[in-house]
Amino acid sequence: MARGHTFVATRANTEPRWMRIVLTVIALGFLAAFLVVPLAAVLVEALRKGWATYLAALVEPDALAAIKLTLLVAGIAVPFNLVFGTAAAWAIAKFEFRGKQLLITLIDLPFSVSPVVAGLVYVLVFGQQGWLGPWLRDHDIKILFAVPGLVLATVFVTFPFVARELISLMQAQGNDEEEAALTLGASGLRTFWHVTLPNIKWALLTGVILCNARAMGEFGAVSVVSGHIRGQTNTMPLHVEILYNEYQFAAAFAVASLLALLALVTLVLKAVVEWLEERGVAAAERAKKVADSSESAARTPVPADARAGQALAVA
Amino acid sequence: MRAAVLDGALIGQFSRVPPRRALPGFGLTMGYTLLCLGLVVLLPLSALFLKTATLTWHQFWQTVTAPRVVASYGLTFGVSLLAATINLFAGTLVAWVLVRYPFPGKRLVDALVDLPFALPTAVAGIALTALYAPTGWIGAPLAELGIKVAFTPLGILVALVFIGLPFVIRTVQPVLQDLDREYEEAAISLGASRWQTIRKVVLPTLAPAILAGYVLALSRAVGEYGSVIFIAGNMPFVSEITPLLIVTKLEQYDYAGATAIAVVMLLLSFVLILAINLLQRWQSRRGQ
């Protein structure tokens, strides 16, 4: 414990050894059964008919079209939410205004709406019987059962991801550093770029990583607005569903294994970002401690690792 | 037109109290935020309620109380409550083990907890179905015992436990990490047993976080679609969830019917979450 109080495990203040072992085994067993085994099942099922079938399922034209479409949709939805999330966090965290809590609740709303309902609302707006349906038909603009509909549904379900990561962090950080930069004559944009952004970069990255995973993997909302046109409006998860329903299990699991790989990469990236963030925070704290003590004893030399930490905190 | 009125009303609502020293960009970022929120979320969601208003009260009531629809509410909310409850206990235990007990590979296990957030729901659905089908790794031994999991409500439970698994763990973990062990030691030096300490000192501190995770897992489970439809079997009256009924109505071009059911589902989950929050507030006031 880092609070100047050393914790010593004694018989009285922790569980008996046998109980600790039993609880650990139960917890890890639960995680293994629900997380590791399904993941392993995807890989085993994908390779059940051999590598040739596996690769054939991935390079088949409909699969390639699905992969391209998924990348395209995520490629539009994620940057949109990145810009939105950053703007929302700036407005909410850096300023005081009435109704702030209501605004945060409204931004979080898509998390508590069923993905199916998220798709449904766009059908109601853009569908044949919808508000804009007749106008869109007259002007020959396709939104539903086309890429724009897929993008909109994806933006809806991933709407809170980046904003949520940033708001609490930026609120905790306060405005002091930005105010100092502005007083020293920096422009608003320059202040954001050189002062705010370095402070929030890890949270921003985490938000983007999670947003991207959900954007590429979304099923319910996209399924409602896609129309399931093979090779045209099928994203990877929808392609998996179609193959599975046609009893092409090996092919379905082959495409699913790509999505599982995406999930694993997401987890690794998230862990790496967390590790870098912890290291940055620890180095900054060390540097601050040294800076504080060197203020009181002005001639204390600053150790090299603290200077590196300061540089890292600034970078 | 409607968006402009809506945004105007919202900007009025969020009128700014001048800060001590003005950072720039409030108008721009707030305007952009409200524009996106209005166009992407609020305007489409309002379509839900306006579409429902095109039904007469009688039509609405008949749609949302049809026996098949009512059966789906019972199934969806019943299994979701059960799955979230399982996650409440398992999640608290996993968080406790992850924070308090040393074991090799902890970092890896900790990272893996987020898998249900990262794995596309359709992939989770077909993987769990393959595992729990009568021929699967887990389904086959269970079938010999006479337990059918896949294509029954039990299969839905498995999928919803998977989907809700990280919520309680991730809300409890940081609170447990910040929990000062001095309180536990104080309780022990005052003569409390370990079990009394956990029950009277540790658990009350964790309770709000546990409940917050429970509510998140529950609201996720109620709306879940992708992972459930593969494993459920989707038999009307037996294993047909409400989100699937909405999709079925949509495929029959019954937009108003689909919307009516969606509105009822949203209202029911809102009431449920409100009730849990009130219960928690009542509980904590009684505890003081």
XYZ file of C-alpha atoms in Angstrom, chain A:
315
model
C 0.000 0.000 0.000
C 1.441 3.303 -1.051
C -0.056 5.336 1.776
C 2.827 5.097 4.196
C 1.156 2.151 5.834
C 2.591 -1.253 5.076
C 0.020 -3.977 4.800
C 1.054 -7.209 6.454
C -1.058 -10.245 5.729
C -1.777 -12.051 8.973
C -4.114 -14.879 9.836
C -6.741 -12.406 10.974
C -6.873 -9.919 8.093
C -6.982 -12.192 5.099
C -8.702 -15.455 4.256
C -7.080 -18.802 5.107
C -4.749 -20.117 2.441
C -7.045 -22.955 1.348
C -9.903 -20.514 0.848
C -7.814 -18.130 -1.203
C -6.842 -21.028 -3.461
C -10.437 -22.252 -3.766
C -11.761 -18.765 -4.608
C -9.003 -18.161 -7.162
C -9.721 -21.502 -8.821
C -13.475 -20.792 -8.975
C -12.939 -17.303 -10.436
C -10.414 -18.465 -13.023
C -12.558 -21.488 -13.874
C -15.540 -19.221 -14.522
C -13.467 -16.967 -16.781
C -11.965 -19.927 -18.608
C -15.362 -21.516 -19.251
C -16.971 -18.311 -20.474
C -14.070 -16.574 -22.246
C -11.266 -18.927 -23.239
C -13.336 -21.940 -24.304
C -15.617 -20.005 -26.741
C -12.559 -18.337 -28.250
C -10.886 -21.711 -28.734
C -14.111 -23.097 -30.221
C -14.062 -20.415 -32.952
C -10.543 -21.382 -34.039
C -11.164 -25.146 -33.896
C -14.430 -24.908 -35.855
C -12.801 -22.609 -38.429
C -10.038 -25.123 -39.140
C -12.209 -28.229 -38.917
C -12.098 -28.793 -42.691
C -8.450 -27.817 -43.092
C -6.473 -24.766 -44.142
C -7.544 -24.911 -47.795
C -11.241 -24.510 -46.931
C -10.339 -21.857 -44.375
C -8.431 -19.707 -46.852
C -10.986 -20.298 -49.603
C -13.732 -18.927 -47.317
C -11.718 -15.752 -46.738
C -10.797 -14.941 -50.353
C -14.236 -15.713 -51.767
C -15.632 -12.516 -53.462
C -18.579 -12.052 -51.066
C -16.258 -12.397 -48.069
C -13.811 -9.869 -49.531
C -16.683 -7.475 -50.224
C -17.857 -7.899 -46.620
C -14.356 -7.189 -45.279
C -14.050 -4.061 -47.459
C -17.486 -2.822 -46.425
C -16.721 -3.338 -42.725
C -13.478 -1.368 -43.065
C -15.283 1.390 -44.974
C -18.093 1.731 -42.427
C -15.705 1.747 -39.453
C -13.430 4.101 -41.385
C -16.199 6.697 -41.514
C -17.959 6.053 -38.183
C -14.854 6.039 -35.960
C -13.376 9.389 -37.137
C -16.844 10.936 -36.858
C -17.147 9.814 -33.232
C -13.556 10.862 -32.550
C -14.322 14.443 -33.597
C -17.711 14.433 -31.887
C -16.333 12.925 -28.666
C -13.491 15.437 -28.456
C -15.778 18.411 -29.106
C -18.359 17.164 -26.599
C -15.701 16.538 -23.944
C -14.242 20.031 -24.460
C -17.641 21.706 -24.094
C -18.696 19.571 -21.116
C -15.440 19.315 -19.155
C -13.991 22.791 -19.652
C -17.096 24.935 -19.095
C -19.813 25.295 -16.480
C -23.413 25.405 -17.696
C -26.852 24.370 -16.531
C -28.131 21.007 -17.709
C -24.673 19.430 -17.943
C -25.764 16.184 -16.305
C -28.754 15.948 -18.658
C -26.468 16.396 -21.654
C -24.120 13.624 -20.436
C -27.110 11.324 -19.902
C -28.369 12.034 -23.430
C -24.950 11.268 -24.931
C -24.908 7.952 -23.020
C -28.426 7.112 -24.222
C -27.370 4.858 -27.142
C -25.745 2.468 -24.612
C -29.117 1.670 -23.090
C -31.050 1.383 -26.350
C -31.278 -2.081 -27.886
C -29.244 -2.289 -31.139
C -32.375 -3.501 -32.870
C -34.218 -0.341 -31.819
C -31.242 1.722 -33.033
C -31.712 0.204 -36.484
C -35.478 0.592 -36.284
C -35.386 4.354 -35.712
C -33.435 4.865 -38.953
C -35.956 2.717 -40.823
C -38.662 5.028 -39.464
C -36.805 8.122 -40.701
C -35.447 6.929 -44.043
C -37.683 3.947 -44.965
C -40.313 3.872 -47.708
C -43.048 4.762 -45.201
C -40.682 6.992 -43.230
C -40.480 10.783 -42.842
C -37.947 11.259 -45.614
C -38.804 8.130 -47.607
C -40.859 9.693 -50.441
C -38.475 12.673 -50.822
C -35.433 10.379 -50.980
C -37.147 8.178 -53.567
C -38.010 11.176 -55.751
C -34.394 12.370 -55.653
C -33.008 8.867 -56.134
C -30.925 8.916 -52.938
C -30.390 5.595 -51.214
C -29.725 5.637 -47.478
C -31.477 2.557 -46.156
C -30.146 -0.780 -47.474
C -26.999 1.100 -48.579
C -23.728 2.340 -47.103
C -25.082 5.604 -45.571
C -27.633 3.647 -43.502
C -24.954 1.247 -42.263
C -22.735 4.185 -41.286
C -25.565 5.988 -39.462
C -26.586 2.888 -37.486
C -22.940 2.276 -36.571
C -22.417 5.895 -35.501
C -25.513 5.588 -33.285
C -24.384 2.489 -31.387
C -20.808 3.767 -30.936
C -21.843 7.366 -30.192
C -20.807 7.547 -26.490
C -17.480 5.641 -26.643
C -14.934 8.447 -27.154
C -16.891 11.136 -25.277
C -17.292 8.878 -22.248
C -13.553 8.096 -22.039
C -12.641 11.796 -22.228
C -15.249 13.637 -20.142
C -14.406 12.310 -16.670
C -10.661 12.535 -17.316
C -10.795 16.132 -18.602
C -13.045 17.139 -15.706
C -10.508 15.716 -13.247
C -7.634 17.524 -14.968
C -9.225 20.974 -14.690
C -8.435 24.068 -16.748
C -5.245 25.374 -15.093
C -2.791 24.270 -17.775
C -4.937 25.592 -20.629
C -5.444 28.908 -18.832
C -1.684 29.228 -18.312
C -1.033 28.592 -22.001
C -3.634 31.174 -23.036
C -2.189 33.729 -20.622
C 1.203 33.155 -22.221
C -0.385 34.115 -25.552
C -1.045 30.773 -27.235
C -4.059 30.587 -29.519
C -6.988 28.339 -28.630
C -6.165 25.719 -31.248
C -2.477 25.735 -30.305
C -3.403 25.338 -26.642
C -5.586 22.350 -27.458
C -2.936 20.766 -29.654
C 0.071 21.236 -27.360
C -1.474 21.283 -23.871
C -4.786 19.407 -23.838
C -4.094 16.693 -26.387
C -0.894 15.357 -24.704
C -2.862 15.082 -21.442
C -5.719 13.089 -22.956
C -3.964 11.091 -25.659
C -4.132 7.717 -23.890
C -7.815 8.030 -23.013
C -8.491 9.181 -26.570
C -6.691 6.140 -27.925
C -8.587 3.766 -25.621
C -11.869 5.332 -26.739
C -10.958 4.946 -30.412
C -9.879 1.311 -29.937
C -13.128 0.339 -28.187
C -15.215 2.385 -30.627
C -13.558 0.638 -33.558
C -14.121 -2.843 -32.099
C -17.806 -2.144 -31.659
C -18.100 -0.457 -35.066
C -16.589 -3.429 -36.900
C -18.482 -5.998 -34.851
C -21.936 -4.414 -34.634
C -24.674 -6.823 -35.617
C -28.207 -5.959 -34.468
C -28.474 -2.340 -35.626
C -26.666 -2.996 -38.898
C -28.740 -6.094 -39.563
C -31.957 -4.040 -39.479
C -30.789 -1.350 -41.938
C -28.657 -3.487 -44.263
C -31.206 -5.390 -46.307
C -28.712 -8.281 -46.527
C -27.737 -7.786 -50.169
C -24.883 -10.218 -50.714
C -21.644 -8.621 -51.853
C -23.163 -5.141 -51.439
C -24.561 -4.390 -47.988
C -23.265 -7.320 -45.944
C -20.685 -6.426 -43.323
C -18.513 -9.189 -41.851
C -20.826 -10.050 -38.932
C -23.795 -10.224 -41.327
C -21.785 -12.399 -43.713
C -21.068 -14.750 -40.780
C -24.798 -14.977 -40.076
C -25.692 -15.780 -43.690
C -23.034 -18.485 -43.994
C -24.117 -19.967 -40.671
C -27.782 -20.046 -41.649
C -26.809 -21.794 -44.912
C -25.068 -24.490 -42.828
C -21.658 -23.494 -44.211
C -20.259 -23.764 -40.692
C -16.548 -23.954 -41.577
C -16.802 -20.822 -43.755
C -18.873 -18.992 -41.121
C -16.301 -19.737 -38.436
C -13.450 -18.806 -40.799
C -14.842 -15.269 -41.211
C -15.710 -15.274 -37.491
C -12.078 -16.109 -36.686
C -11.014 -12.851 -38.381
C -13.413 -10.969 -36.120
C -12.105 -12.904 -33.100
C -8.600 -11.870 -34.129
C -9.813 -8.274 -34.256
C -11.116 -8.689 -30.698
C -7.775 -10.073 -29.488
C -5.839 -7.263 -31.177
C -8.225 -4.809 -29.513
C -7.533 -6.310 -26.076
C -3.769 -6.284 -26.633
C -3.776 -2.665 -27.840
C -5.933 -1.616 -24.903
C -3.585 -3.341 -22.438
C -0.537 -1.733 -24.078
C -2.129 1.729 -23.936
C -2.993 1.210 -20.252
C 0.575 0.120 -19.539
C 2.046 3.142 -21.342
C -0.373 5.413 -19.508
C 0.589 3.966 -16.102
C 4.253 4.360 -16.951
C 3.689 7.953 -18.061
C 1.748 8.780 -14.884
C 4.361 7.126 -12.660
C 7.216 8.980 -14.396
C 5.343 12.276 -14.167
C 4.735 11.720 -10.449
C 8.420 10.915 -9.884
C 9.397 14.035 -11.814
C 6.950 16.133 -9.802
C 8.269 14.764 -6.508
C 11.832 15.552 -7.545
C 10.831 19.006 -8.770
C 9.096 19.687 -5.435
C 12.056 18.557 -3.379
C 14.505 20.456 -5.566
C 12.464 23.571 -4.953
C 12.984 23.233 -1.210
C 16.640 22.248 -1.562
C 17.545 24.220 -4.656
C 20.854 22.558 -5.332
C 19.672 18.929 -5.433
C 20.567 17.596 -8.878
C 17.669 16.183 -10.879
C 18.207 12.476 -11.581
C 18.292 11.445 -15.187
C 15.229 9.199 -15.013
C 13.105 12.005 -13.596
C 14.181 14.282 -16.420
C 13.243 11.538 -18.837
C 9.926 11.286 -17.034
C 9.352 14.996 -17.376
C 10.163 14.801 -21.057
C 7.766 11.906 -21.407
C 5.052 13.750 -19.555
C 5.524 16.746 -21.826
C 5.838 14.747 -25.048
